[in-house]
Short mmCIF file of C-alpha atoms in Angstrom, two decimals:
data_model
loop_
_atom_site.label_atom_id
_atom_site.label_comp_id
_atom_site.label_asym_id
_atom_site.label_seq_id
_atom_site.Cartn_x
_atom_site.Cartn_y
_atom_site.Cartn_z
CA UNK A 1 17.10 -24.30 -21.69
CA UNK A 2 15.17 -24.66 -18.58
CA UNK A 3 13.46 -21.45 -17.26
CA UNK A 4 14.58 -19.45 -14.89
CA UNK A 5 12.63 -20.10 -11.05
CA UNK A 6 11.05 -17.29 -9.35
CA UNK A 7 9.93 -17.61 -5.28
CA UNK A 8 8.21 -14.96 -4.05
CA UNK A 9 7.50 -14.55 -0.28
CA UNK A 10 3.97 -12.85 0.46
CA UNK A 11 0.50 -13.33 -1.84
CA UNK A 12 0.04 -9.37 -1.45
CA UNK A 13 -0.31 -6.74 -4.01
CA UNK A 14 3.42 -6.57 -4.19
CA UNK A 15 4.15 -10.09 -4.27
CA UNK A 16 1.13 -10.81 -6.66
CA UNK A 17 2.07 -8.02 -9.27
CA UNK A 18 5.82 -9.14 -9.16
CA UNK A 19 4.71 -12.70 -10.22
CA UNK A 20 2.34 -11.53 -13.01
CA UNK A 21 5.41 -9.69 -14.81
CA UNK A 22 7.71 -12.66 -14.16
CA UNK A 23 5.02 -14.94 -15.64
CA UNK A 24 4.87 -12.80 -18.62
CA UNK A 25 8.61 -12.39 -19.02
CA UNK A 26 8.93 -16.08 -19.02
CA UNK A 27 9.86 -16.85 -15.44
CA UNK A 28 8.34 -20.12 -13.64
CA UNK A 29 6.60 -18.66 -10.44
CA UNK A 30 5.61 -19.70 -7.00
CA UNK A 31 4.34 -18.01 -4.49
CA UNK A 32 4.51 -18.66 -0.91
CA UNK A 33 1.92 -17.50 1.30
CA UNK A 34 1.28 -17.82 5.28
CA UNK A 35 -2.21 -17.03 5.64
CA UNK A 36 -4.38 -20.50 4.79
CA UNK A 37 -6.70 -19.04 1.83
CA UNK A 38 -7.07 -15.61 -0.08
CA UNK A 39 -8.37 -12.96 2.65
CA UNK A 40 -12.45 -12.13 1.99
CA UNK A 41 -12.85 -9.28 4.43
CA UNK A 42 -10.56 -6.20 4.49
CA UNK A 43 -10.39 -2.51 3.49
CA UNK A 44 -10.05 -0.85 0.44
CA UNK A 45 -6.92 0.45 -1.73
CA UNK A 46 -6.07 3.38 -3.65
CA UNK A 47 -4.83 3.34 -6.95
CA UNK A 48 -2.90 6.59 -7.86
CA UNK A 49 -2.12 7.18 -11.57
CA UNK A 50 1.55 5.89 -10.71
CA UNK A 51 0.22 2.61 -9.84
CA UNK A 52 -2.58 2.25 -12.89
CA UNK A 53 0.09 3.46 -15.40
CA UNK A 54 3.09 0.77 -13.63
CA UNK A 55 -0.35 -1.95 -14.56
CA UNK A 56 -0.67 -1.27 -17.63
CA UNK A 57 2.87 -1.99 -18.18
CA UNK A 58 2.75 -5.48 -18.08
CA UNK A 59 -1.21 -5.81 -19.06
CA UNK A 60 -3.46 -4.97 -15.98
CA UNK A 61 -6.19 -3.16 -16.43
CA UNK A 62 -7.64 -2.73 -12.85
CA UNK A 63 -10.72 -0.85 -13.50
CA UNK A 64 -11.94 -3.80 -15.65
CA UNK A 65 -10.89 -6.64 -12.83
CA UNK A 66 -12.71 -4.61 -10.06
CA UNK A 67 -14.72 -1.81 -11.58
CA UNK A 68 -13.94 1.64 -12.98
CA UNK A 69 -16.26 4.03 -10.85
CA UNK A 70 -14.39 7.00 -9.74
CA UNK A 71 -15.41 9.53 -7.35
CA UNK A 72 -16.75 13.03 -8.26
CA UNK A 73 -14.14 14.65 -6.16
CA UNK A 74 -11.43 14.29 -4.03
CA UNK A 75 -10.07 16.80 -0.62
CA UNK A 76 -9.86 17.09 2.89
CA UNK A 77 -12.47 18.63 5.07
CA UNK A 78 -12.45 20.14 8.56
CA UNK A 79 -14.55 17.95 11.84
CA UNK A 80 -17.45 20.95 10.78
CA UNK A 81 -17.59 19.95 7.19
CA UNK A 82 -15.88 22.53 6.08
CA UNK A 83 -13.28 21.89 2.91
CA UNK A 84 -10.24 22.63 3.31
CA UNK A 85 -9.15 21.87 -0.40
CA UNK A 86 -10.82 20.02 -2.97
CA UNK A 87 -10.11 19.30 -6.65
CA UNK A 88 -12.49 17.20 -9.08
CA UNK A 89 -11.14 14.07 -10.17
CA UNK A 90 -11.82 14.95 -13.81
CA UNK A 91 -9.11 18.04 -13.15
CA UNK A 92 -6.62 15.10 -12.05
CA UNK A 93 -7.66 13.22 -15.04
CA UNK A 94 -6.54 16.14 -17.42
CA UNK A 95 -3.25 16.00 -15.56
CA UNK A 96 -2.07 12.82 -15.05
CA UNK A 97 -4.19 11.03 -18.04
CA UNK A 98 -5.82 9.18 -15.63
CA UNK A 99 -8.00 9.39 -12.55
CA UNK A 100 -7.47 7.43 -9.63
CA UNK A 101 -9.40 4.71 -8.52
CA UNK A 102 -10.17 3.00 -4.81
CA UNK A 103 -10.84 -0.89 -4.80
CA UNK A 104 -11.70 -3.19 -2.18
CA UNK A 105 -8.52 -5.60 -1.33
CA UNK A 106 -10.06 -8.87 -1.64
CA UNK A 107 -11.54 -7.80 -4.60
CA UNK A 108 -8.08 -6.41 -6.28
CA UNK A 109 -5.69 -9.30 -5.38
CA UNK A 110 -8.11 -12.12 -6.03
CA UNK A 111 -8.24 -10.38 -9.34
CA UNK A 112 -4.12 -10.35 -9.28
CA UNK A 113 -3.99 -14.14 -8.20
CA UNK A 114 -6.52 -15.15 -11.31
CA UNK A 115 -3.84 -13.73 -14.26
CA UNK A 116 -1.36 -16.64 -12.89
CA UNK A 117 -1.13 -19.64 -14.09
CA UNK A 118 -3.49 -22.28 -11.45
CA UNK A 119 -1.39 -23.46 -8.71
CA UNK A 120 1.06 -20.63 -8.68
CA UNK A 121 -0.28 -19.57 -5.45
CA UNK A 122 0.59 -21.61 -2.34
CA UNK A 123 -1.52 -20.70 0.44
CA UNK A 124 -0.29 -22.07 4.03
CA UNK A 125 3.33 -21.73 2.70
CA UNK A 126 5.28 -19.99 4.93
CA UNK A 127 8.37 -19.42 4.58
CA UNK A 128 11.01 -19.68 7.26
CA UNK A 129 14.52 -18.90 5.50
CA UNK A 130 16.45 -18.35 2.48
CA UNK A 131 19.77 -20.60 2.17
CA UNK A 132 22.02 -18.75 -0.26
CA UNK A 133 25.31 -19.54 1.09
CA UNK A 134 25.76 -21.54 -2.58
CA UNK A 135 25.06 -19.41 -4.54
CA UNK A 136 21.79 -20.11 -6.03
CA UNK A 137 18.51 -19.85 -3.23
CA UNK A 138 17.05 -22.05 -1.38
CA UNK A 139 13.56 -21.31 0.19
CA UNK A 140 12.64 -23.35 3.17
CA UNK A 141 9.01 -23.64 3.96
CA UNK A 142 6.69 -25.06 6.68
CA UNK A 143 5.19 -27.15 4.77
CA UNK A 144 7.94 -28.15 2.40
CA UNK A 145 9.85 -29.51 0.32
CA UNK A 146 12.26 -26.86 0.10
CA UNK A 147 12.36 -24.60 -3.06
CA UNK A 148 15.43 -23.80 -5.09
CA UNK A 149 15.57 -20.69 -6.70
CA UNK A 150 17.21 -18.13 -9.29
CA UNK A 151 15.44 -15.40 -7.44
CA UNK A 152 13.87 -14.98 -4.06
CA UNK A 153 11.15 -11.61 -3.77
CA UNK A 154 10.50 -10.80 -0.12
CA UNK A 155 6.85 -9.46 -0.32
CA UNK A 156 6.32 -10.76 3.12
CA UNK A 157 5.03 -7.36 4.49
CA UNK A 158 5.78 -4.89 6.86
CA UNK A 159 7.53 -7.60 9.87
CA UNK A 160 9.52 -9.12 7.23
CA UNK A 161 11.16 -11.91 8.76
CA UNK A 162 13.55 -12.04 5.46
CA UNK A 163 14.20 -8.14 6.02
CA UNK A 164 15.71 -9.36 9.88
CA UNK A 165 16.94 -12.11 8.77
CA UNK A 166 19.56 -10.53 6.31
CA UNK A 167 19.48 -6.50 8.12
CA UNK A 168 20.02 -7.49 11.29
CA UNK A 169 21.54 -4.42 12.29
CA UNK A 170 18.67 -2.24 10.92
CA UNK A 171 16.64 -0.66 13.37
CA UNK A 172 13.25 -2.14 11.81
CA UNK A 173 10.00 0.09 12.44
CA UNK A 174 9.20 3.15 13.93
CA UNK A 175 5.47 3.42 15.03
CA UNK A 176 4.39 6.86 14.26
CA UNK A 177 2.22 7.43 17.35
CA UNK A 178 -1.39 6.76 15.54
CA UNK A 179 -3.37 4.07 15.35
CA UNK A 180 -5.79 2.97 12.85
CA UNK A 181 -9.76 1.51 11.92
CA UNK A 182 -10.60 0.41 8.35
CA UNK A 183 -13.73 -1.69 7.43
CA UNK A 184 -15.87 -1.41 4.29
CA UNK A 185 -19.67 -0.96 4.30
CA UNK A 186 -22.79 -0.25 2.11
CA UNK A 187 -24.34 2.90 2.04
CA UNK A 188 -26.07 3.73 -1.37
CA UNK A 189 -28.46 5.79 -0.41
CA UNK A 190 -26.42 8.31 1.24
CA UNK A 191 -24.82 9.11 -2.51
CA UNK A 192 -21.53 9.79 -1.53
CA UNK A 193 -19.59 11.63 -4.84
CA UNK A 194 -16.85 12.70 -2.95
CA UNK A 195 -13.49 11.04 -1.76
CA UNK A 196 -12.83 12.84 1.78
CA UNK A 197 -10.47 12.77 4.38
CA UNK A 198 -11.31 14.97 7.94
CA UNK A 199 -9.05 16.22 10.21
CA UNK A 200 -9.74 17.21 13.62
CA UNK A 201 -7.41 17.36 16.63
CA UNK A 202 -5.01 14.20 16.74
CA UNK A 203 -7.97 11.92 14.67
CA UNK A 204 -8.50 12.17 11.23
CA UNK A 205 -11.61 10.34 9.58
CA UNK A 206 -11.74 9.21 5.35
CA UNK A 207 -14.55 8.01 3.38
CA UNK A 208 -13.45 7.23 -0.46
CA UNK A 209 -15.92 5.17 -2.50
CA UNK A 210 -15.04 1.96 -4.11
CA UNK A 211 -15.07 0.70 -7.22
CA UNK A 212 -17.95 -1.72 -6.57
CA UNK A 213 -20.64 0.83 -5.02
CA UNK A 214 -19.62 0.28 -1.34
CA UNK A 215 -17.26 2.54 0.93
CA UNK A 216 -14.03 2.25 2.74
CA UNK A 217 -13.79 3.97 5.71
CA UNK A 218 -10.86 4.70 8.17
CA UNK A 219 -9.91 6.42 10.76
CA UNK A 220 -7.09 7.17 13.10
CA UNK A 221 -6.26 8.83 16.55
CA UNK A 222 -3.34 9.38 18.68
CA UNK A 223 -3.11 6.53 21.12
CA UNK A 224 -0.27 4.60 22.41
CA UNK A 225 0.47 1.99 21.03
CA UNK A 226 -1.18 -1.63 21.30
CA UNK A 227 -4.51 0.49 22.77
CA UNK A 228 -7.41 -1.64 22.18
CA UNK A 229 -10.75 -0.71 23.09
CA UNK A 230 -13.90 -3.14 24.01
CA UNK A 231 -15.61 -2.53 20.91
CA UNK A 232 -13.87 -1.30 18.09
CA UNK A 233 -17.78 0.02 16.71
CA UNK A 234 -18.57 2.25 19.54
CA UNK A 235 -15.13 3.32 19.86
CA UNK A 236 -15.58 5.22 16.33
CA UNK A 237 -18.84 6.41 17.17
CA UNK A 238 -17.70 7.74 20.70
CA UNK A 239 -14.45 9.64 18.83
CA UNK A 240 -16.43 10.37 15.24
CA UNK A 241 -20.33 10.62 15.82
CA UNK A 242 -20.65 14.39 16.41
CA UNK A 243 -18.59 14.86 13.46
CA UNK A 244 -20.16 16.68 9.76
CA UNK A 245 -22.48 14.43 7.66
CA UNK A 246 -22.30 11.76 6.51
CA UNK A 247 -20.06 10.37 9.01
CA UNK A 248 -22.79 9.77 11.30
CA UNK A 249 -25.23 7.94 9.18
CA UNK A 250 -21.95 5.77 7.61
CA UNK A 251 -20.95 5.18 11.28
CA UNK A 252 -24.61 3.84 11.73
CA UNK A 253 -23.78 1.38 9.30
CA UNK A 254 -20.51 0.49 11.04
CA UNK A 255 -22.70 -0.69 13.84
CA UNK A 256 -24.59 -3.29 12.11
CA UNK A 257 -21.42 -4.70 11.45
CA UNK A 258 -19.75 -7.81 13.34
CA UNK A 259 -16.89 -7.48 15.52
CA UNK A 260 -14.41 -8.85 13.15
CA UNK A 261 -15.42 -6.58 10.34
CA UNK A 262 -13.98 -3.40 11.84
CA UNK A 263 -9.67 -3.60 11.58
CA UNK A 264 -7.29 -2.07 14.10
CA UNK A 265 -3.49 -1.36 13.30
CA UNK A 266 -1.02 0.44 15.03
CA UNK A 267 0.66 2.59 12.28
CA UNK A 268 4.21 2.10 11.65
CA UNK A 269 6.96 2.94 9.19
CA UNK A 270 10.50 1.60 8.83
CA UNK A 271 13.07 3.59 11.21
CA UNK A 272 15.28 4.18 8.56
CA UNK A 273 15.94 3.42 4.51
CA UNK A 274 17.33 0.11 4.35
CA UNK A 275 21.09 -0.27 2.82
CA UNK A 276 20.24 -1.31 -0.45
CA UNK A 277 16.95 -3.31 -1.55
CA UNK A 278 18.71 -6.99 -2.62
CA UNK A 279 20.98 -9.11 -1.47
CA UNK A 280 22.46 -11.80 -3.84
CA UNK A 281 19.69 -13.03 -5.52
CA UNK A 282 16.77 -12.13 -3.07
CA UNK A 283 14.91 -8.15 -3.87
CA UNK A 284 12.52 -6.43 -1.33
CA UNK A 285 9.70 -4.71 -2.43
CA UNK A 286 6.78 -3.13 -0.67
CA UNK A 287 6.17 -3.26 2.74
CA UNK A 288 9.15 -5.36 3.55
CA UNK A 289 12.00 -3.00 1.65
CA UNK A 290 10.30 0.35 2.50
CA UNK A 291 6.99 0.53 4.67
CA UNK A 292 5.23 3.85 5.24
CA UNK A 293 2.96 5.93 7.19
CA UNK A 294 -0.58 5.72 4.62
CA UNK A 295 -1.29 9.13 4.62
CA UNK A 296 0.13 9.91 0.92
CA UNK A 297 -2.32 6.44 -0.12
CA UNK A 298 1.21 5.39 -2.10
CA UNK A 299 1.86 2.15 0.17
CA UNK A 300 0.27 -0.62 -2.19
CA UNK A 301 1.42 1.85 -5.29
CA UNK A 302 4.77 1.59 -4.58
CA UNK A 303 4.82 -1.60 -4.07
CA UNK A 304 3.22 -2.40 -7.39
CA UNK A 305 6.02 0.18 -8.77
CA UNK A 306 8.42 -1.75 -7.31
CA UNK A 307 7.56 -4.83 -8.46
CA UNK A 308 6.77 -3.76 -12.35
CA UNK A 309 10.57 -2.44 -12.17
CA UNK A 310 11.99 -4.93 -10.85
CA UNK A 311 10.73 -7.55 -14.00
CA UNK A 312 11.88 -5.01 -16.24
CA UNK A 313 14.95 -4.89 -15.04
CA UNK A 314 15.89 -8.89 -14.75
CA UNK A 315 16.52 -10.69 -17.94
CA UNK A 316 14.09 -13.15 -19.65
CA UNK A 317 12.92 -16.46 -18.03
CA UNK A 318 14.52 -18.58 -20.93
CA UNK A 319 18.18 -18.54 -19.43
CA UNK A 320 19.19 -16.73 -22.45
CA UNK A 321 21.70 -14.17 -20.87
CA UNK A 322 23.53 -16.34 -18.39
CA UNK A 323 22.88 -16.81 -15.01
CA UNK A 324 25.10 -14.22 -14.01
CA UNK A 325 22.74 -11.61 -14.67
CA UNK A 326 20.18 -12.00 -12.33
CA UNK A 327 22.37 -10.27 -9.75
CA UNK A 328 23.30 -7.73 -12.11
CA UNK A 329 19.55 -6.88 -12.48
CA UNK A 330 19.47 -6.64 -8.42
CA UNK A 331 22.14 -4.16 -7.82
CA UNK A 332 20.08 -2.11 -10.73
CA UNK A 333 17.04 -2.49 -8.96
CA UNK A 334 18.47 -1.10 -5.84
CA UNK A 335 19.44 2.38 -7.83
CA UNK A 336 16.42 2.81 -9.47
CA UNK A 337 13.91 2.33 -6.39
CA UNK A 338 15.85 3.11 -3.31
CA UNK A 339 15.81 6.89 -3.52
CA UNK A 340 12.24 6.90 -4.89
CA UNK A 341 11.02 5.01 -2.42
CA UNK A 342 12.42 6.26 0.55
CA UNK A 343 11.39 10.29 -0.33
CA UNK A 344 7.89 8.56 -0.45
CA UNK A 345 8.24 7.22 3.19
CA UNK A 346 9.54 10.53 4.36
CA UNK A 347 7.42 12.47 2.77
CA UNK A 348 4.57 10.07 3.99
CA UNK A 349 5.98 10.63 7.91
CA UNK A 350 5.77 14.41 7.66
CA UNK A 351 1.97 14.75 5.87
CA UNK A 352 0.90 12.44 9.14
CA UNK A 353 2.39 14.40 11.13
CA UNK A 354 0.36 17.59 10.07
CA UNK A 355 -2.90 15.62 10.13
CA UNK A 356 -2.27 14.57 13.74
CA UNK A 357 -1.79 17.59 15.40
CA UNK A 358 -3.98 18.01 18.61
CA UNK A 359 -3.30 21.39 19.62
CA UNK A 360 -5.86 23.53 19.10
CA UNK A 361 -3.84 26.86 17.97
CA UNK A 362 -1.50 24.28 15.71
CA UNK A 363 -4.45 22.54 13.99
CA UNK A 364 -6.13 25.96 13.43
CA UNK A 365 -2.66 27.40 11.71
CA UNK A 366 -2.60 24.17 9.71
CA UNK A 367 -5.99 24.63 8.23
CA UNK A 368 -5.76 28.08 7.32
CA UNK A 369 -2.62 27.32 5.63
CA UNK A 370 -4.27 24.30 3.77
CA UNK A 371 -7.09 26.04 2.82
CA UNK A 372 -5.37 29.17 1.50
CA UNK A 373 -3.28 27.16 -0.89
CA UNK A 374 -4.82 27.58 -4.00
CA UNK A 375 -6.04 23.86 -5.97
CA UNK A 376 -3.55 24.22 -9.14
CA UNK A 377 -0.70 24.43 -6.77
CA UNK A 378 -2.00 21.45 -4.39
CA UNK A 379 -2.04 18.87 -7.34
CA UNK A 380 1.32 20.43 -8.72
CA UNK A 381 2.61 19.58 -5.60
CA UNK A 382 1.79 15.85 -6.52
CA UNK A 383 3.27 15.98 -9.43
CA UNK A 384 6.44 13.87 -8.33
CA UNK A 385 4.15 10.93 -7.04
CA UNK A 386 1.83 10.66 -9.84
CA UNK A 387 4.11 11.29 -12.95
CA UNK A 388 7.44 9.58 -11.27
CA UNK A 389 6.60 6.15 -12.38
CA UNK A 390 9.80 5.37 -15.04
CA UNK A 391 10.96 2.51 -16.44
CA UNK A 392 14.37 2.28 -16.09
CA UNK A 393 16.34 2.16 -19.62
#
């Protein structure tokens, strides 16, 4: 029997770890991606226990494809220096049997793109719409030939043209009023343990180090949107400079770097839960079915969650259990991530929402309430995120 034909819009952690456990439940992949060639600059990702655990389900060991160094600690701090909470990342360890780790992107889904098979990958692929009207895909591309398909995954990201395409009534995104900088830069000899995250009035700063001895740094202020200044570089250190060590000295290294090296985003988040997360044969995952604010770190983890279900949940590559199943499979894919998802993205919304407050009064209440919440209840209060991972069945 022939195997069953996977297409999966979008080479991004989603779309990547959705065609690693099709591969190894038997399915013949492709994967169609717009951007020309893997990216080699970027930002960093956290990987939450829910995401390592959802790995090692189908094989992935991600500390040993991009390193396993962990920082000492992990909480948020006040512009002063001051911690508001903190909790060692040994304590989170004991808890969730395993500490979370921060990557560089490039790093990660190079690493992801290297367990497929070669040529699974299609870079300079877009593609520009799903024919299903018989019944089994079709995925037209720019750069052709057209793909037929047992199952379609839009992992094309958070403007989804696939999520428009076949939601047209959906409101699409909501941008949450914040904008954001990430870049990634060396700074050994400032010996950095700690994974931090600063919040002043309506900016909030984060320094978590990678898995590779470098740092990923972000920050984010509340601008309208599409505000772009001159220079991104003295931007940060005009917002960020007087802030506590070693924000300085890291934004020194920030200024060595070129232009292009420093990222801007508007943040957004979808408006509203989609209806359901498939349609016939085509699944969303990630960004596309349910993007959110970053401030719970669980973007790229849900995503991978959603993408580890989602090959559970379809049957075997071989053709073995009829072709009838595949949409089946969908409609259980829906019930098992929807809800999940969607608290995430909520949830998500309203922690942004705290670290953005500008009013001086507001963001002084908020602090003493953060900082008088003792650190056992603060990781209990995680508890959903990092143990909900659950494979359906």
């Amino acid at each position: 029997m022939p195997k069953r034909q996977a297409v999966i819009a979008g080479a991004g952690i989603g779309g990547l770890t959705a065609a690693i456990a099709l591969h190894r439940r038997g399915w013949r992949v492709t994967v169609c991606e717009r951007a020309p060639e893997p990216p080699v600059t970027g930002a960093g990702i956290g990987l939450a226990p829910n995401a390592l655990r959802a790995l090692a389900a189908i094989g992935v060991d991600a500390a040993r494809a991009t390193g396993s160094a962990v920082p000492e600690t992990m909480g948020v701090r006040r512009s002063a220096g001051q911690w508001l909470t903190r909790a060692g990342t040994a304590d989170m360890a004991a808890r969730y049997g395993v500490a979370p780790v921060a990557v560089p992107r490039p790093a990660f889904t190079a690493a992801l793109a290297a367990a497929l098979p070669p040529g699974t990958v299609r870079y300079g692929t877009a593609v520009t719409a799903v024919d299903d009207a018989r019944g089994r895909p079709i995925v037209r591309t720019e750069a052709g030939p057209d793909l037929p398909a047992d199952l379609v995954v839009a992992a094309d990201g958070i403007h989804s043209p696939l999520r428009r395409a076949y939601f047209p009534a959906h409101p699409g995104l909501n941008y949450i009023g914040e904008t954001a900088w990430r870049t990634i830069v060396d700074a050994p000899d400032l010996g950095i343990a700690a994974m931090s995250e600063t919040w002043g009035r309506g900016q909030r700063f984060g320094v978590t180090p990678l898995s590779d001895g470098r740092h990923y740094l972000y920050a984010t202020a509340v601008v309208p949107a599409g505000t772009r200044p001159t220079d991104a570089r003295a931007e940060l250190r005009a917002r960020f400079g007087a802030w506590h060590d070693p924000i300085p000295a890291l934004l020194d290294r920030v200024a060595r770097l070129a232009p292009a090296d420093v990222l801007q985003n508007d943040l957004y988040d979808l408006a509203a839960p989609l209806p359901r997360l498939h349609h016939g044969r085509i699944a969303w995952l990630g960004d596309a079915a349910h993007a959110m604010a970053p401030n719970l770190g669980q973007g790229g983890c849900q995503a991978i969650e959603d993408a580890v279900v989602l090959a559970h949940l379809l049957p075997t590559g071989d053709g073995a259990n009829g072709a009838d199943s595949v949409p089946a499979a969908l409609a259980a894919y829906t019930a098992a991530r929807r809800d999940r998802t969607d608290a995430v993205r909520v949830r998500a919304r309203r922690v942004g929402r705290l670290g953005a407050i500008g009013h001086p009064l507001a963001a002084a209440a908020r602090d003493l309430a953060v900082r008088a919440t003792p650190t056992r209840l603060a990781l209990r209060g995680m508890d959903d995120l990092f143990n909900g991972f659950r494979l359906p069945g």
